[in-house]
Amino acid sequence: MKKTVNLTPAGKAELEEELSGLIAMRPAIAERIAEARAFGDLSENQEYTDARAEQKTVENRILEIEEILKNAKLIEAPKKTDGVAIGTTVTINMAGKEFTYTVVGPVEANPLEGKISHESPIGKQLLGRKVNEEFDFNGKKVIVKEIK
């Protein structure tokens, strides 16, 4: 059974851009392999080994992205923001500090960019919460300040 992957439109666009960049790398990698092959004995040819390893990495990532896109369910931010849902951006106050997160699927989660998965511990706690709602997370008081 194939697993559905939740993606925002921005996340889908990022994956499509990465995919086209990887596909564009194919000819250069193939040329590196051909040049390295011309050096002779492949068993002691580090250039050939490196080029083949890069080719494998690129091809695996291409397959991974294609599979994600094939099983993607596009998540749009809800028009009416009653509560936190996948696709919404939420500002919270946690222990006196403000944080703004966009709740996304696990594939496009990147906490350093403010994108948290709805499957992460804080993501699970935020789902369904409303503005001014308070809850406890890891012993810290959290208040939902804004939902967009």
mmCIF file of C-alpha atoms in Angstrom:
data_model
loop_
_atom_site.group_PDB
_atom_site.id
_atom_site.type_symbol
_atom_site.label_atom_id
_atom_site.label_comp_id
_atom_site.label_asym_id
_atom_site.label_seq_id
_atom_site.Cartn_x
_atom_site.Cartn_y
_atom_site.Cartn_z
ATOM 1 C CA MET A 1 0.000 0.000 0.000
ATOM 2 C CA LYS A 2 1.372 3.372 -1.018
ATOM 3 C CA LYS A 3 1.681 6.041 1.620
ATOM 4 C CA THR A 4 0.081 9.383 0.823
ATOM 5 C CA VAL A 5 2.464 12.287 1.324
ATOM 6 C CA ASN A 6 1.068 15.648 2.460
ATOM 7 C CA LEU A 7 2.681 18.549 0.596
ATOM 8 C CA THR A 8 1.959 22.251 0.501
ATOM 9 C CA PRO A 9 2.080 23.921 -2.931
ATOM 10 C CA ALA A 10 5.414 25.521 -1.961
ATOM 11 C CA GLY A 11 6.826 22.163 -0.875
ATOM 12 C CA LYS A 12 5.731 20.557 -4.138
ATOM 13 C CA ALA A 13 7.353 23.375 -6.128
ATOM 14 C CA GLU A 14 10.624 22.949 -4.184
ATOM 15 C CA LEU A 15 10.691 19.211 -4.922
ATOM 16 C CA GLU A 16 9.920 19.769 -8.610
ATOM 17 C CA GLU A 17 12.746 22.323 -8.809
ATOM 18 C CA GLU A 18 15.171 19.928 -7.099
ATOM 19 C CA LEU A 19 14.078 17.134 -9.459
ATOM 20 C CA SER A 20 14.700 19.199 -12.583
ATOM 21 C CA GLY A 21 18.129 20.216 -11.247
ATOM 22 C CA LEU A 22 19.063 16.582 -10.607
ATOM 23 C CA ILE A 23 17.856 15.498 -14.048
ATOM 24 C CA ALA A 24 19.950 18.295 -15.575
ATOM 25 C CA MET A 25 23.031 16.848 -13.817
ATOM 26 C CA ARG A 26 22.746 13.500 -15.612
ATOM 27 C CA PRO A 27 24.676 14.423 -18.807
ATOM 28 C CA ALA A 28 27.605 15.918 -16.846
ATOM 29 C CA ILE A 29 27.853 12.832 -14.630
ATOM 30 C CA ALA A 30 27.700 10.525 -17.659
ATOM 31 C CA GLU A 31 30.518 12.523 -19.253
ATOM 32 C CA ARG A 32 32.631 12.267 -16.076
ATOM 33 C CA ILE A 33 32.112 8.497 -16.092
ATOM 34 C CA ALA A 34 33.123 8.257 -19.762
ATOM 35 C CA GLU A 35 36.255 10.378 -19.185
ATOM 36 C CA ALA A 36 37.238 8.354 -16.120
ATOM 37 C CA ARG A 37 36.665 5.108 -17.986
ATOM 38 C CA ALA A 38 39.201 6.281 -20.589
ATOM 39 C CA PHE A 39 41.906 6.454 -17.887
ATOM 40 C CA GLY A 40 42.165 2.670 -17.972
ATOM 41 C CA ASP A 41 41.985 0.119 -15.148
ATOM 42 C CA LEU A 42 38.649 0.717 -13.408
ATOM 43 C CA SER A 43 39.627 -1.215 -10.267
ATOM 44 C CA GLU A 44 42.108 1.492 -9.244
ATOM 45 C CA ASN A 45 40.369 4.466 -10.832
ATOM 46 C CA GLN A 46 39.154 6.838 -8.097
ATOM 47 C CA GLU A 47 37.637 9.308 -10.584
ATOM 48 C CA TYR A 48 35.477 6.526 -11.993
ATOM 49 C CA THR A 49 34.479 5.310 -8.524
ATOM 50 C CA ASP A 50 33.557 8.856 -7.436
ATOM 51 C CA ALA A 51 31.552 9.561 -10.607
ATOM 52 C CA ARG A 52 29.627 6.269 -10.257
ATOM 53 C CA ALA A 53 28.909 7.034 -6.571
ATOM 54 C CA GLU A 54 27.597 10.488 -7.508
ATOM 55 C CA GLN A 55 25.467 8.945 -10.252
ATOM 56 C CA LYS A 56 23.981 6.469 -7.773
ATOM 57 C CA THR A 57 23.195 9.221 -5.254
ATOM 58 C CA VAL A 58 21.557 11.420 -7.905
ATOM 59 C CA GLU A 59 19.523 8.574 -9.407
ATOM 60 C CA ASN A 60 18.320 7.439 -5.958
ATOM 61 C CA ARG A 61 17.219 10.975 -5.082
ATOM 62 C CA ILE A 62 15.433 11.305 -8.451
ATOM 63 C CA LEU A 63 13.519 8.081 -7.751
ATOM 64 C CA GLU A 64 12.709 9.246 -4.220
ATOM 65 C CA ILE A 65 11.354 12.624 -5.388
ATOM 66 C CA GLU A 66 9.355 11.022 -8.215
ATOM 67 C CA GLU A 67 7.770 8.621 -5.705
ATOM 68 C CA ILE A 68 6.940 11.472 -3.317
ATOM 69 C CA LEU A 69 5.357 13.541 -6.097
ATOM 70 C CA LYS A 70 3.414 10.544 -7.399
ATOM 71 C CA ASN A 71 1.891 9.959 -3.945
ATOM 72 C CA ALA A 72 1.491 13.621 -3.010
ATOM 73 C CA LYS A 73 -1.718 15.021 -1.619
ATOM 74 C CA LEU A 74 -1.718 18.797 -2.042
ATOM 75 C CA ILE A 75 -2.547 20.575 1.198
ATOM 76 C CA GLU A 76 -3.849 24.091 0.912
ATOM 77 C CA ALA A 77 -3.999 26.336 3.952
ATOM 78 C CA PRO A 78 -7.607 26.445 5.122
ATOM 79 C CA LYS A 79 -9.514 29.551 4.005
ATOM 80 C CA LYS A 80 -11.045 29.945 7.438
ATOM 81 C CA THR A 81 -8.454 29.662 10.162
ATOM 82 C CA ASP A 82 -10.453 28.468 13.161
ATOM 83 C CA GLY A 83 -7.657 26.256 14.371
ATOM 84 C CA VAL A 84 -4.186 25.041 13.542
ATOM 85 C CA ALA A 85 -4.145 22.589 10.610
ATOM 86 C CA ILE A 86 -1.668 21.336 8.038
ATOM 87 C CA GLY A 87 -0.799 24.288 5.828
ATOM 88 C CA THR A 88 -1.404 26.978 8.450
ATOM 89 C CA THR A 89 1.217 29.264 9.918
ATOM 90 C CA VAL A 90 0.997 29.658 13.666
ATOM 91 C CA THR A 91 2.730 32.021 16.048
ATOM 92 C CA ILE A 92 3.122 30.766 19.588
ATOM 93 C CA ASN A 93 4.568 32.085 22.800
ATOM 94 C CA MET A 94 6.554 29.387 24.564
ATOM 95 C CA ALA A 95 8.072 30.249 27.927
ATOM 96 C CA GLY A 96 8.137 33.964 27.054
ATOM 97 C CA LYS A 97 9.619 33.586 23.561
ATOM 98 C CA GLU A 98 7.704 33.879 20.289
ATOM 99 C CA PHE A 99 8.071 31.302 17.529
ATOM 100 C CA THR A 100 6.369 31.166 14.135
ATOM 101 C CA TYR A 101 5.925 27.820 12.424
ATOM 102 C CA THR A 102 4.230 26.561 9.301
ATOM 103 C CA VAL A 103 2.673 23.150 9.874
ATOM 104 C CA VAL A 104 3.570 20.851 6.970
ATOM 105 C CA GLY A 105 3.869 17.169 6.158
ATOM 106 C CA PRO A 106 6.994 15.287 7.282
ATOM 107 C CA VAL A 107 8.594 15.331 3.807
ATOM 108 C CA GLU A 108 8.972 19.109 3.720
ATOM 109 C CA ALA A 109 9.554 19.674 7.438
ATOM 110 C CA ASN A 110 12.623 21.768 8.205
ATOM 111 C CA PRO A 111 12.614 23.306 11.688
ATOM 112 C CA LEU A 112 15.505 25.621 10.795
ATOM 113 C CA GLU A 113 13.212 27.200 8.175
ATOM 114 C CA GLY A 114 10.232 27.293 10.557
ATOM 115 C CA LYS A 115 8.490 24.306 8.938
ATOM 116 C CA ILE A 116 7.368 21.654 11.410
ATOM 117 C CA SER A 117 5.702 18.355 10.696
ATOM 118 C CA HIS A 118 2.188 17.704 11.905
ATOM 119 C CA GLU A 119 3.618 14.376 13.093
ATOM 120 C CA SER A 120 6.295 15.998 15.310
ATOM 121 C CA PRO A 121 5.621 16.275 19.047
ATOM 122 C CA ILE A 122 4.913 20.040 18.910
ATOM 123 C CA GLY A 123 3.019 19.662 15.625
ATOM 124 C CA LYS A 124 0.690 17.069 17.167
ATOM 125 C CA GLN A 125 0.096 19.367 20.140
ATOM 126 C CA LEU A 126 -0.701 22.348 17.901
ATOM 127 C CA LEU A 127 -3.215 20.652 15.585
ATOM 128 C CA GLY A 128 -6.733 21.926 16.266
ATOM 129 C CA ARG A 129 -5.621 24.596 18.737
ATOM 130 C CA LYS A 130 -7.266 28.004 18.559
ATOM 131 C CA VAL A 131 -5.955 31.546 19.143
ATOM 132 C CA ASN A 132 -5.319 32.289 22.843
ATOM 133 C CA GLU A 133 -5.508 28.601 23.705
ATOM 134 C CA GLU A 134 -2.941 27.526 26.285
ATOM 135 C CA PHE A 135 -1.333 24.129 26.731
ATOM 136 C CA ASP A 136 1.696 22.553 28.333
ATOM 137 C CA PHE A 137 4.523 21.242 26.155
ATOM 138 C CA ASN A 138 7.563 19.607 27.762
ATOM 139 C CA GLY A 139 6.854 21.422 30.995
ATOM 140 C CA LYS A 140 6.580 24.827 29.314
ATOM 141 C CA LYS A 141 3.468 26.956 28.996
ATOM 142 C CA VAL A 142 2.535 27.558 25.354
ATOM 143 C CA ILE A 143 -0.008 30.122 24.132
ATOM 144 C CA VAL A 144 -1.269 30.219 20.542
ATOM 145 C CA LYS A 145 -0.973 33.883 19.524
ATOM 146 C CA GLU A 146 -1.926 33.919 15.837
ATOM 147 C CA ILE A 147 -3.011 31.536 13.099
ATOM 148 C CA LYS A 148 -2.761 32.369 9.393
#
